PDB file of C-alpha atoms (C1' of nucleotides) in Angstrom:
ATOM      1  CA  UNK M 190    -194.828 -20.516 158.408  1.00 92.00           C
ATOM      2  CA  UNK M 191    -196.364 -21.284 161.606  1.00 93.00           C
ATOM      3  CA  UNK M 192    -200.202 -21.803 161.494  1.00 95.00           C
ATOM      4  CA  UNK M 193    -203.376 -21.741 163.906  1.00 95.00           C
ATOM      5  CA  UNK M 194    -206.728 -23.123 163.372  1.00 96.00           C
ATOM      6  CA  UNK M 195    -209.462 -22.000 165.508  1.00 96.00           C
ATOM      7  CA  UNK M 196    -212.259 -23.689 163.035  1.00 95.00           C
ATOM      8  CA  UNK M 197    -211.421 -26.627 161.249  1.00 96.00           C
ATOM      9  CA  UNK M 198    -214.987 -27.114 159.642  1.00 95.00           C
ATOM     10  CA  UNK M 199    -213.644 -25.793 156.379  1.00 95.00           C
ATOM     11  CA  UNK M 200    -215.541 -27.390 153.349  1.00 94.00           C
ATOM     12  CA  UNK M 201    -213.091 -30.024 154.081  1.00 95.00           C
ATOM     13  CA  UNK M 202    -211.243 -30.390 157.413  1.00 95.00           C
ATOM     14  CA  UNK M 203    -207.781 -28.056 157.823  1.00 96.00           C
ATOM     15  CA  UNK M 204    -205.195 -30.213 158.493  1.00 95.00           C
ATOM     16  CA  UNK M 205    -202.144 -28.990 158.364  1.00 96.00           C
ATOM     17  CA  UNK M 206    -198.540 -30.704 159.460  1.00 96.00           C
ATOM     18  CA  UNK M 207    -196.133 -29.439 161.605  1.00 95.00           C
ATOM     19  CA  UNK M 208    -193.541 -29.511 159.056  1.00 94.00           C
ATOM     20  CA  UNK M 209    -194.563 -26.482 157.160  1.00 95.00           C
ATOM     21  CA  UNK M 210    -193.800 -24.387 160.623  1.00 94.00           C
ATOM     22  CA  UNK M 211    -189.384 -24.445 159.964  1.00 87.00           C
ATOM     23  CA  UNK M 212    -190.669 -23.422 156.530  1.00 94.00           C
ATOM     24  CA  UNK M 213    -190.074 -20.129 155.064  1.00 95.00           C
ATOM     25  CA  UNK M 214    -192.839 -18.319 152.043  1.00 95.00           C
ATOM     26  CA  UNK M 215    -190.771 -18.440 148.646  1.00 96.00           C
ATOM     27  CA  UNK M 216    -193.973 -16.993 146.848  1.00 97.00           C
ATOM     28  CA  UNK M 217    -197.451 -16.908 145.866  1.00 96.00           C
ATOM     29  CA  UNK M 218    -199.160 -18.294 142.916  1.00 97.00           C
ATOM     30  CA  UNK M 219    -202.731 -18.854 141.321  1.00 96.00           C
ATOM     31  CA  UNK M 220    -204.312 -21.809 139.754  1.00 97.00           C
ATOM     32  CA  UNK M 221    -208.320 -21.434 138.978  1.00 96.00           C
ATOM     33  CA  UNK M 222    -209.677 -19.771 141.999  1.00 95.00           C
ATOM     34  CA  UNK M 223    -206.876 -21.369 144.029  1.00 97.00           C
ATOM     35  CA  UNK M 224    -204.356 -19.274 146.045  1.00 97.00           C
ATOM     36  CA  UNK M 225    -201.062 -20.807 146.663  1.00 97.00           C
ATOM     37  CA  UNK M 226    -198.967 -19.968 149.091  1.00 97.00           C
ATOM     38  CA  UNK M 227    -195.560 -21.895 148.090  1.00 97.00           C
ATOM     39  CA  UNK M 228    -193.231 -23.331 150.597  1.00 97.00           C
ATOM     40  CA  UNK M 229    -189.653 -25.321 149.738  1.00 97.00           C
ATOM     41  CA  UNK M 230    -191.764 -28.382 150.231  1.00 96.00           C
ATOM     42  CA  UNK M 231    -194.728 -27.551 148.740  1.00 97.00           C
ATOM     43  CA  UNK M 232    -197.911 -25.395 148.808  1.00 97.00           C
ATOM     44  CA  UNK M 233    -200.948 -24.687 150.942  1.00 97.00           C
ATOM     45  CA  UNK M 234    -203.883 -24.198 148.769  1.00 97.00           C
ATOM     46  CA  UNK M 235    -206.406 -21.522 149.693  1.00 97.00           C
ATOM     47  CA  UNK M 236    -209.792 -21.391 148.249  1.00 96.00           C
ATOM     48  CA  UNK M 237    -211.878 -18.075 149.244  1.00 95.00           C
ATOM     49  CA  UNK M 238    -215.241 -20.013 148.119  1.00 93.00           C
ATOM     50  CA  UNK M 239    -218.367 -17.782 148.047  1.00 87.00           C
ATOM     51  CA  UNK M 240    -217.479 -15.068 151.147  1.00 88.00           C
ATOM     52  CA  UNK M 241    -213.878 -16.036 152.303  1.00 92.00           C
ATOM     53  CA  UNK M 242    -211.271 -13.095 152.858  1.00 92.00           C
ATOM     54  CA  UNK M 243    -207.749 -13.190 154.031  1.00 94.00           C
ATOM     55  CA  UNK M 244    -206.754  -9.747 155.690  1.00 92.00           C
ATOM     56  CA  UNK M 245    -203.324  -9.361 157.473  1.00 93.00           C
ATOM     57  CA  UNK M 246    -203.729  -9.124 161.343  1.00 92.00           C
ATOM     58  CA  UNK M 247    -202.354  -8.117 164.887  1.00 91.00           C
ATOM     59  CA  UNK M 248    -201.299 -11.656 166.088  1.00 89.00           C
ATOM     60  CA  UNK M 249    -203.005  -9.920 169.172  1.00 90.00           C
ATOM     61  CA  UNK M 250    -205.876  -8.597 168.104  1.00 92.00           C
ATOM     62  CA  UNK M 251    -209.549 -10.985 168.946  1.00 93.00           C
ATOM     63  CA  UNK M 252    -210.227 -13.066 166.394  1.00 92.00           C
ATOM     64  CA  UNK M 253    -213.618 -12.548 164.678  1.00 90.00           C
ATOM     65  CA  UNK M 254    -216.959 -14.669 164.547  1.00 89.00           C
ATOM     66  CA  UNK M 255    -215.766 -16.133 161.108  1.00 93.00           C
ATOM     67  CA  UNK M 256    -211.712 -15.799 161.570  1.00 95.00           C
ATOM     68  CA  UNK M 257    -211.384 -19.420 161.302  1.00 96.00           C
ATOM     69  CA  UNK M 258    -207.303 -20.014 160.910  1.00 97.00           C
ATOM     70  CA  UNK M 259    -204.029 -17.972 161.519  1.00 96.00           C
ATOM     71  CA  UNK M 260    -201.141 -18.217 159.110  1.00 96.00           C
ATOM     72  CA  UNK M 261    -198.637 -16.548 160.982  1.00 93.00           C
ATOM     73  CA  UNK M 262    -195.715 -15.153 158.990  1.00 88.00           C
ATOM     74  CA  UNK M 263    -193.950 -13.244 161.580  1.00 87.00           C
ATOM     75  CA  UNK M 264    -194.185 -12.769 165.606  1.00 86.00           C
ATOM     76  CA  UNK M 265    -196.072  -9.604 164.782  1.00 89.00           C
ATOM     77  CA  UNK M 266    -197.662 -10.515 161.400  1.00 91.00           C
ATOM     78  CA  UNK M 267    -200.736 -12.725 160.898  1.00 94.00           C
ATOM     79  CA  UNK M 268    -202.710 -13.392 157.737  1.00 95.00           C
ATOM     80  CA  UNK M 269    -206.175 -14.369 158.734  1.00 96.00           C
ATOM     81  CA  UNK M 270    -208.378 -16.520 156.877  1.00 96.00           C
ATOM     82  CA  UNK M 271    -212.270 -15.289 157.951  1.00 94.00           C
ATOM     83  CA  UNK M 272    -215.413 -17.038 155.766  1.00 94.00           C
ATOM     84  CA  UNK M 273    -218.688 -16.794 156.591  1.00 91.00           C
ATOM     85  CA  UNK M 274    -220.245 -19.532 154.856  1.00 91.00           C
ATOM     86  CA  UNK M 275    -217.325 -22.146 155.262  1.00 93.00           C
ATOM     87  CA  UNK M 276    -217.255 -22.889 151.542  1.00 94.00           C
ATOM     88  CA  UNK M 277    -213.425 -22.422 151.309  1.00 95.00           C
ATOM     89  CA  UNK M 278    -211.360 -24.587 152.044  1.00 97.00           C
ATOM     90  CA  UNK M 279    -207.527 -24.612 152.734  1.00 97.00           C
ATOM     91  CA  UNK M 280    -204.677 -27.858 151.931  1.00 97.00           C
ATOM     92  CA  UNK M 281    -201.074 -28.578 152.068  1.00 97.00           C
ATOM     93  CA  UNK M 282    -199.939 -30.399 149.049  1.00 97.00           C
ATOM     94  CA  UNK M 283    -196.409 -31.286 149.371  1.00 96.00           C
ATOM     95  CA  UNK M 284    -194.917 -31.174 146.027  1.00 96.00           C
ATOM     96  CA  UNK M 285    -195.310 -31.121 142.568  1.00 97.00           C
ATOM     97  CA  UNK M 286    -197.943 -28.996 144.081  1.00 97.00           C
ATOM     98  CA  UNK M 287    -200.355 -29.809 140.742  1.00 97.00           C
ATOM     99  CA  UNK M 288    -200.553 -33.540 141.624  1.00 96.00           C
ATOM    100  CA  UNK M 289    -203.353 -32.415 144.131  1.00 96.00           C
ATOM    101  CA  UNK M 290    -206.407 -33.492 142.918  1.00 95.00           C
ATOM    102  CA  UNK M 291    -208.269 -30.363 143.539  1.00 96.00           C
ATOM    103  CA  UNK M 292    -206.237 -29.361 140.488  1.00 97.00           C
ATOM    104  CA  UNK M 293    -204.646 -31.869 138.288  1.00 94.00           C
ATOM    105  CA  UNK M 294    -207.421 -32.389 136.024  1.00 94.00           C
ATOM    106  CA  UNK M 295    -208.293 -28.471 135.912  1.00 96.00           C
ATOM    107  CA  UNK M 296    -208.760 -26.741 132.515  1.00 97.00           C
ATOM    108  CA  UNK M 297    -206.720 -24.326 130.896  1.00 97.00           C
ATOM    109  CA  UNK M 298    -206.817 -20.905 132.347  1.00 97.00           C
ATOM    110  CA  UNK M 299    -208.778 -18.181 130.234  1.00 97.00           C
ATOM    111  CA  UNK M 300    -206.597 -15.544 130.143  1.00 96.00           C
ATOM    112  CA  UNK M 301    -204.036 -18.048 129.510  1.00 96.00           C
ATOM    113  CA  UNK M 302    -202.678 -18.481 125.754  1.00 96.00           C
ATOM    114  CA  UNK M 303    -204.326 -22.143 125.387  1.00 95.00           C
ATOM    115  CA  UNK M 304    -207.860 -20.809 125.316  1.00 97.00           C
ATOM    116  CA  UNK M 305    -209.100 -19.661 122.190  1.00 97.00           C
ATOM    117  CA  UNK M 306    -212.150 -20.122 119.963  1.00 97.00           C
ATOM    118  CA  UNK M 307    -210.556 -23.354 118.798  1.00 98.00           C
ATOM    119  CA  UNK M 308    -210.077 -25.189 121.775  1.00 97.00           C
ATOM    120  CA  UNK M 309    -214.012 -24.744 123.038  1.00 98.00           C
ATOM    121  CA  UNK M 310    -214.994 -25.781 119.634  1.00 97.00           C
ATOM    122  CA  UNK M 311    -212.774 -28.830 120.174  1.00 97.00           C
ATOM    123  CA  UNK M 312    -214.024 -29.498 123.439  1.00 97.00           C
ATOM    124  CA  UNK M 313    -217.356 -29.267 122.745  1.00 97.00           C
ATOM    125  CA  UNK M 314    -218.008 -31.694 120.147  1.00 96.00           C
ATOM    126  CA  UNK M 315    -220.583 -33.990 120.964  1.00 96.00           C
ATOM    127  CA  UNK M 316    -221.450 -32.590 124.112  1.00 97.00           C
ATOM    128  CA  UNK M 317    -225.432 -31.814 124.784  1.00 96.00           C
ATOM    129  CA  UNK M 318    -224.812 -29.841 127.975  1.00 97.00           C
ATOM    130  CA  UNK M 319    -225.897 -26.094 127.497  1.00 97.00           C
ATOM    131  CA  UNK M 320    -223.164 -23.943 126.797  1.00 97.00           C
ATOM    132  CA  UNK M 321    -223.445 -21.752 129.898  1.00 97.00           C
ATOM    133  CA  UNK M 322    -223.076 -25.084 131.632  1.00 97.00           C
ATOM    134  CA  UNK M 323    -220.156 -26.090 129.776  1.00 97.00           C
ATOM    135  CA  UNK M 324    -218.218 -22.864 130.444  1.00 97.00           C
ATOM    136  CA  UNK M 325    -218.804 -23.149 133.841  1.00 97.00           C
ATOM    137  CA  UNK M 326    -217.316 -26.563 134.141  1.00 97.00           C
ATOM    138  CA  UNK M 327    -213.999 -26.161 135.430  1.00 96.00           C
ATOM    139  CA  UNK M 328    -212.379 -29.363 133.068  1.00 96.00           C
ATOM    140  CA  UNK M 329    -212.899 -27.176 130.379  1.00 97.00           C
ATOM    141  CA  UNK M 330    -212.083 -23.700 131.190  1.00 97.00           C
ATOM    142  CA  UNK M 331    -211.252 -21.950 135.030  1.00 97.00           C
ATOM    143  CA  UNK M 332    -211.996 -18.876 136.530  1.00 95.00           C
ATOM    144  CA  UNK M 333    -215.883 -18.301 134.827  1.00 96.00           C
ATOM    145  CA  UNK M 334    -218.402 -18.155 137.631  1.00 94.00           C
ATOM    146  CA  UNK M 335    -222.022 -17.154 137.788  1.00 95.00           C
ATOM    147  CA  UNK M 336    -222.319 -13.844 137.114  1.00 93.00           C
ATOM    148  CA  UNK M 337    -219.026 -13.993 134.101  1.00 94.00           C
ATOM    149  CA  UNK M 338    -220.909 -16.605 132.174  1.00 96.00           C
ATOM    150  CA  UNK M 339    -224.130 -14.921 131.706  1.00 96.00           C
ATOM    151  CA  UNK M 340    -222.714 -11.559 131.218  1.00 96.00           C
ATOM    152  CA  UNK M 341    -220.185 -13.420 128.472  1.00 97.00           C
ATOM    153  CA  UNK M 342    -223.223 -15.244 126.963  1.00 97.00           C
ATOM    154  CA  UNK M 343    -224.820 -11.795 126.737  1.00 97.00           C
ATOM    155  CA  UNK M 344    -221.657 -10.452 125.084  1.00 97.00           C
ATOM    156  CA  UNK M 345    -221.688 -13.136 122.492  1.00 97.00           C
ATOM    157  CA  UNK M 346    -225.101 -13.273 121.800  1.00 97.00           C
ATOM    158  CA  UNK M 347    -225.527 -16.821 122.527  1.00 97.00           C
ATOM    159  CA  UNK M 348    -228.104 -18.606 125.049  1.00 97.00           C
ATOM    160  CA  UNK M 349    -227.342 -20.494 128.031  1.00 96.00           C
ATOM    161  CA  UNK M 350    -229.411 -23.007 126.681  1.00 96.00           C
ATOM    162  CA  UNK M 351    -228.048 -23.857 123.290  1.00 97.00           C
ATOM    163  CA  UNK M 352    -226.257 -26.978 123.536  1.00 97.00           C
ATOM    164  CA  UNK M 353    -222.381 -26.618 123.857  1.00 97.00           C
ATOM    165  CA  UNK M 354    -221.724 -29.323 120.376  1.00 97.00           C
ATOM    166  CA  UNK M 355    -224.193 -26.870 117.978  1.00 97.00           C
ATOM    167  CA  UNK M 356    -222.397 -24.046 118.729  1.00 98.00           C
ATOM    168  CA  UNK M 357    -220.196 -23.042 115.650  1.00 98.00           C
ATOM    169  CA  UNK M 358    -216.487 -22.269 115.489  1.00 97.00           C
ATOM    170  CA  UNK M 359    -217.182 -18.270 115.112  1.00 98.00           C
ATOM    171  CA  UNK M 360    -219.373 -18.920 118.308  1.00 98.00           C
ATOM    172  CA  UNK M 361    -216.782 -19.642 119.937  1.00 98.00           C
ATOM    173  CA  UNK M 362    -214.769 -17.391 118.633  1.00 98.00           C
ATOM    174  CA  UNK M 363    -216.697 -14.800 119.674  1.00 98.00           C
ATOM    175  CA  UNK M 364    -217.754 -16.539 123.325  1.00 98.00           C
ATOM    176  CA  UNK M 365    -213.579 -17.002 124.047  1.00 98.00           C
ATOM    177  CA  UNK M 366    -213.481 -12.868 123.244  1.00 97.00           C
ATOM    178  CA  UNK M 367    -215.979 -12.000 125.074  1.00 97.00           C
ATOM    179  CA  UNK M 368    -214.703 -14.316 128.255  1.00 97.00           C
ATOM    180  CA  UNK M 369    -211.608 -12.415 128.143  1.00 97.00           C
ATOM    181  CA  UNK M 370    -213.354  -9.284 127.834  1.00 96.00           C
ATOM    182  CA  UNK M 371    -215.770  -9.973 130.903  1.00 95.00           C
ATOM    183  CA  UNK M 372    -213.167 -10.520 133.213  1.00 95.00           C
ATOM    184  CA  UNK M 373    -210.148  -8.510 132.077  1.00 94.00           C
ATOM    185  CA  UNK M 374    -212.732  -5.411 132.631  1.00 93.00           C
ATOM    186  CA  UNK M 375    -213.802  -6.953 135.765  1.00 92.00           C
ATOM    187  CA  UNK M 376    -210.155  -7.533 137.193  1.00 91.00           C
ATOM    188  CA  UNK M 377    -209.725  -3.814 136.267  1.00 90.00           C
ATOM    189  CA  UNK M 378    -213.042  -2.502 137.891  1.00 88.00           C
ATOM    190  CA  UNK M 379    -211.724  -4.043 141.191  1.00 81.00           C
ATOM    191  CA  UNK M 380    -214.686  -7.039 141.269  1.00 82.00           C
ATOM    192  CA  UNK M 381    -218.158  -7.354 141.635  1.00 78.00           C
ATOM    193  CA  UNK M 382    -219.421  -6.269 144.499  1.00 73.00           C
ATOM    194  CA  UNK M 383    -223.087  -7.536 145.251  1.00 71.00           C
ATOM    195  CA  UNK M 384    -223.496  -7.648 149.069  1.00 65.00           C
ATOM    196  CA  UNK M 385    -220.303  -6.826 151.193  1.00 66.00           C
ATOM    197  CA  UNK M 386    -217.128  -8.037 148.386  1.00 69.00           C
ATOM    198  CA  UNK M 387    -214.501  -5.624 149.129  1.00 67.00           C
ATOM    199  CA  UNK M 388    -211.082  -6.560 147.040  1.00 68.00           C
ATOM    200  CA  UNK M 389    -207.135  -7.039 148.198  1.00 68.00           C
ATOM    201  CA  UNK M 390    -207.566  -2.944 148.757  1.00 69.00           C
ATOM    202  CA  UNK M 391    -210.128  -2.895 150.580  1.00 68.00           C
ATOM    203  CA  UNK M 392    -212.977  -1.198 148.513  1.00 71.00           C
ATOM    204  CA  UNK M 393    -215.731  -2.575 146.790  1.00 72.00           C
ATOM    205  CA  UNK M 394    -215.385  -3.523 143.172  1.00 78.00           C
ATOM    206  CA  UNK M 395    -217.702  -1.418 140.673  1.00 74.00           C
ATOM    207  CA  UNK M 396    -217.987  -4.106 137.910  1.00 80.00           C
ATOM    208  CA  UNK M 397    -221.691  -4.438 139.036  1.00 79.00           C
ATOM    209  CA  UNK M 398    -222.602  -1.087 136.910  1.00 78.00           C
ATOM    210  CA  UNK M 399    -221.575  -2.803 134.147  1.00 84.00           C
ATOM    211  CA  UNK M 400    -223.327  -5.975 134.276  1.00 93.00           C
ATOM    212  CA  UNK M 401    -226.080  -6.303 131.402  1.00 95.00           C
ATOM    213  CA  UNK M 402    -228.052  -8.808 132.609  1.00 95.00           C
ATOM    214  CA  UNK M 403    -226.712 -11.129 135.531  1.00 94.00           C
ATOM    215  CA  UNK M 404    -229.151  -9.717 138.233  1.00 92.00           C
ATOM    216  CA  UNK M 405    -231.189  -8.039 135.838  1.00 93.00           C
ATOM    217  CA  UNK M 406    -234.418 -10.469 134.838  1.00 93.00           C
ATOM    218  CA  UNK M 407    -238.136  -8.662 133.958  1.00 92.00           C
ATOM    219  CA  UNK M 408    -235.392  -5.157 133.279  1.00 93.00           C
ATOM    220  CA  UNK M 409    -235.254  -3.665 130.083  1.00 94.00           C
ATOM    221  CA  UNK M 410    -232.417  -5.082 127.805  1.00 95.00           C
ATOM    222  CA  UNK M 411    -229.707  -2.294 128.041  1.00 94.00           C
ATOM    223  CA  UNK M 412    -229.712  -2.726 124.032  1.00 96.00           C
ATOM    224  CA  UNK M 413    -232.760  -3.325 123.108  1.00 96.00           C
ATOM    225  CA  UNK M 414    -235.358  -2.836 125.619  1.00 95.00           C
ATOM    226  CA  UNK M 415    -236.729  -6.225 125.346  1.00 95.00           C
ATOM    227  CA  UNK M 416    -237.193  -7.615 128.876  1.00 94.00           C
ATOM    228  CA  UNK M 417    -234.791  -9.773 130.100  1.00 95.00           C
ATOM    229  CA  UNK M 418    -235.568 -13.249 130.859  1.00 95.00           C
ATOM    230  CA  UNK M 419    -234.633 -15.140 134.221  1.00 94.00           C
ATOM    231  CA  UNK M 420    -234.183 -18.959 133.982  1.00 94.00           C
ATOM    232  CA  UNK M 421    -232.501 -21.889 136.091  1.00 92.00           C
ATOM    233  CA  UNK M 422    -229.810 -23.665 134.448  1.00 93.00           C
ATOM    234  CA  UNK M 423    -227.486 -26.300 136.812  1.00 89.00           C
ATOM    235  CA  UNK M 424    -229.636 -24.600 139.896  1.00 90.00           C
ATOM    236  CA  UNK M 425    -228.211 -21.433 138.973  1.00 93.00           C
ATOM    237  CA  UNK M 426    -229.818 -18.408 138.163  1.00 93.00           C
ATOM    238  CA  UNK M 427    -229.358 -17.532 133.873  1.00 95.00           C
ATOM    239  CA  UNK M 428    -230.456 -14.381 132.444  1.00 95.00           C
ATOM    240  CA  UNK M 429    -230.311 -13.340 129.067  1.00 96.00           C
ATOM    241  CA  UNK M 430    -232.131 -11.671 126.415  1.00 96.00           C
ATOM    242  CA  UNK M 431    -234.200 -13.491 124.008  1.00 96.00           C
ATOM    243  CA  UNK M 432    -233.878 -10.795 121.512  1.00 97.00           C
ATOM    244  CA  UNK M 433    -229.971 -10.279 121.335  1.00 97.00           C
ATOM    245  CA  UNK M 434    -229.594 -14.274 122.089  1.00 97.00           C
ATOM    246  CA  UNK M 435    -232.219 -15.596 120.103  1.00 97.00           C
ATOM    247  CA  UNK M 436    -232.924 -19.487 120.330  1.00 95.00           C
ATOM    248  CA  UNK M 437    -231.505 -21.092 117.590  1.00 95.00           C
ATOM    249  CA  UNK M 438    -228.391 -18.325 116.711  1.00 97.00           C
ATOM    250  CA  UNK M 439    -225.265 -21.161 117.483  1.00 98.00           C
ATOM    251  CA  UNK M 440    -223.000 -18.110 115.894  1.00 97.00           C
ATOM    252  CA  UNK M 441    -223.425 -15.561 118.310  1.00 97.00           C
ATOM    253  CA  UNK M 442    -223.346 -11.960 117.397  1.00 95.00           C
ATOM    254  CA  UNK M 443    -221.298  -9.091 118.304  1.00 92.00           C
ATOM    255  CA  UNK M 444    -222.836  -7.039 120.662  1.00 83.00           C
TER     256      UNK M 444
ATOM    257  C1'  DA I  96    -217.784 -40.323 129.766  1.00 74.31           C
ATOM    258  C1'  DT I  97    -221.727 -37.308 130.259  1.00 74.31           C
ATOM    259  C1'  DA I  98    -225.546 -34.841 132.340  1.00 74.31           C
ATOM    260  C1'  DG I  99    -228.265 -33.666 136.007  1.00 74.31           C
ATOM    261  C1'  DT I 100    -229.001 -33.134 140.941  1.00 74.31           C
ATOM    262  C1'  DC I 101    -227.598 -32.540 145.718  1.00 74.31           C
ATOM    263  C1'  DA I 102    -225.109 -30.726 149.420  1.00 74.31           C
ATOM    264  C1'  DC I 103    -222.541 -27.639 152.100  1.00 74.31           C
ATOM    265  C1'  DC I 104    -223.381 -22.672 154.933  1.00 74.31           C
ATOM    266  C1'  DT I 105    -224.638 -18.036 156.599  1.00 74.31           C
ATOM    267  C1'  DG I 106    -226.615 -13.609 156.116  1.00 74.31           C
ATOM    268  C1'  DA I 107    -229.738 -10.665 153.762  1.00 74.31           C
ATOM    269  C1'  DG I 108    -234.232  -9.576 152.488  1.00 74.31           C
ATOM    270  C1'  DC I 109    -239.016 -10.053 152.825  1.00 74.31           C
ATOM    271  C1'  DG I 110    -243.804 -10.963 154.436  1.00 74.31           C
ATOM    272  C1'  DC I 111    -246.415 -11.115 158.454  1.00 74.31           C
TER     273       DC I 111
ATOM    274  C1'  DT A  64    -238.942  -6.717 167.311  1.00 74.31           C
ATOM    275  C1'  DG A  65    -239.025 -11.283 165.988  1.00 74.31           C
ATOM    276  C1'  DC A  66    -239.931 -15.482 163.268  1.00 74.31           C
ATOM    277  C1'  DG A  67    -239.709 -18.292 159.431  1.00 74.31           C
ATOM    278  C1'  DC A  68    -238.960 -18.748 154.736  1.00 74.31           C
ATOM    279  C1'  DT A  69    -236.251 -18.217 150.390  1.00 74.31           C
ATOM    280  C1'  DC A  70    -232.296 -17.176 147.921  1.00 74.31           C
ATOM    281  C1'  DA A  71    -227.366 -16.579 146.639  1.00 74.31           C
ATOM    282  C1'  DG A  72    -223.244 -19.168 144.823  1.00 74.31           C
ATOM    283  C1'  DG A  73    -218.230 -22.643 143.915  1.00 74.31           C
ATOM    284  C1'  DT A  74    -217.642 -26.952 143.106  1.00 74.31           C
ATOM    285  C1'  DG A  75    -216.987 -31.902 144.525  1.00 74.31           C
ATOM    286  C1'  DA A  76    -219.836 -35.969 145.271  1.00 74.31           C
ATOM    287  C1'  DC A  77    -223.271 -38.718 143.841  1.00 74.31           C
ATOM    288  C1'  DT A  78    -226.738 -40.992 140.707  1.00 74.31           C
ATOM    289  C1'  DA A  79    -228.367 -42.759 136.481  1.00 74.31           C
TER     290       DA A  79
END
DNA sequence: ATAGTCACCTGAGCGC
DNA sequence: TGCGCTCAGGTGACTA
């Protein structure tokens, strides 16, 4: 797979060898947010960030403000990487391809059989973090960004703020379902679209109608009215509501 | 080990 | 029309 890199100023510089050019694509994989193209040797690991996009390409068509490397996979085929903000990043890890430490010590993968109720509860004891913090952290648990782990909160009726080691086992319980939940629907709504996100087709996702609160603070609670309250948590935005999370409730409810 | 903060970056939105 | 400011977010690095 040859390779081209107009813009190395990734979030950490591209370098990539010239051995992976005599190398053929076996497949493609996933790990976290992680996109891995696999080669015999190894991988390259692709990281879209916040606004990257990979888009298949005329080899001779101008590259774009933001098309910052070619992978080329044939004379007439390109896949090009374009991000805006730079917050991607692309490696080669040669393998075992999981050695790399962008994701050996990576938690297990929600969707994944591993997470449950039981393992949060497990690895939350003794931690004073807030639990919207602590799903968030990618040692425990992969793949729950910004907007998942408030609307998941919301789902399970728990705050942001209650700290992760008082949360009970049916918390969890409920906070692992409703995880799934979030972003199974999501997947199947196509994304989240806030700005300009257009998926793998092309179109915008349509998981935005959906959201209850992530976006939402000072708007009526879409179950019970109550206005919906907008805090900072890690220096990211939180909304919930203080009526369906109410301080102090370390079970959750179903919503 | 844990928790909290900082940094990276651009484009959109807003007030003037 | 333009200028300057603020905000958004994934996640590793850094500090205490």
């Amino acid at each position: 797979m040859g390779w081209h890199v107009r813009n190395p100023n990734l979030r950490w510089p591209v370098t990539l060898p010239d051995s992976i050019r005599e190398q053929p694509v076996v497949s493609v994989g996933r790990r976290a947010k992680y996109l891995l193209i696999n080669l015999p040797a190894g991988a390259l690991i692709v990281h879209l960030g916040m606004s990257g996009s990979l888009r298949i390409a005329d080899p001779n068509a101008a590259p774009g403000k933001h098309d910052h490397v070619d992978l080329l996979f044939t004379p007439d085929t390109v896949l090009r990487y374009n991000d805006p903000r730079r917050f991607g990043s692309i490696h080669w890890q040669r393998n075992p391809v999981m050695e790399h430490p962008l994701l050996r010590a990576l938690g297990p993968e929600p969707l994944g059989l591993e997470f449950d109720g039981a393992y949060l509860k497990r690895q939350a004891r003794g931690r004073r973090v807030g639990v919207k913090n602590f799903i968030m952290d990618a040692h425990v648990v992969v793949g729950v960004g910004n907007i998942y782990a408030n609307e998941a909160l919301f789902l399970s009726g728990l705050r942001p703020t209650a700290r992760a080691g008082r949360v009970t086992r049916a918390g969890y319980e409920r906070l692992a379902t409703a995880i799934r939940r979030v972003l199974g629907n999501a997947i199947a709504m196509g994304g989240t679209t806030l700005r300009d996100f257009v998926n793998s087709d092309g179109n915008p996702g349509y998981f935005q109608q959906s959201l209850y609160v992530y976006g939402r603070a000072g708007e009526p609670c879409r179950l019970c009215a109550t206005p919906l309250k907008g805090i900072r948590t890690g220096q990211r935005a939180s909304v919930f509501c203080p009526t369906c999370q109410a301080a102090g409730n370390f079970g959750g409810r179903d919503v």
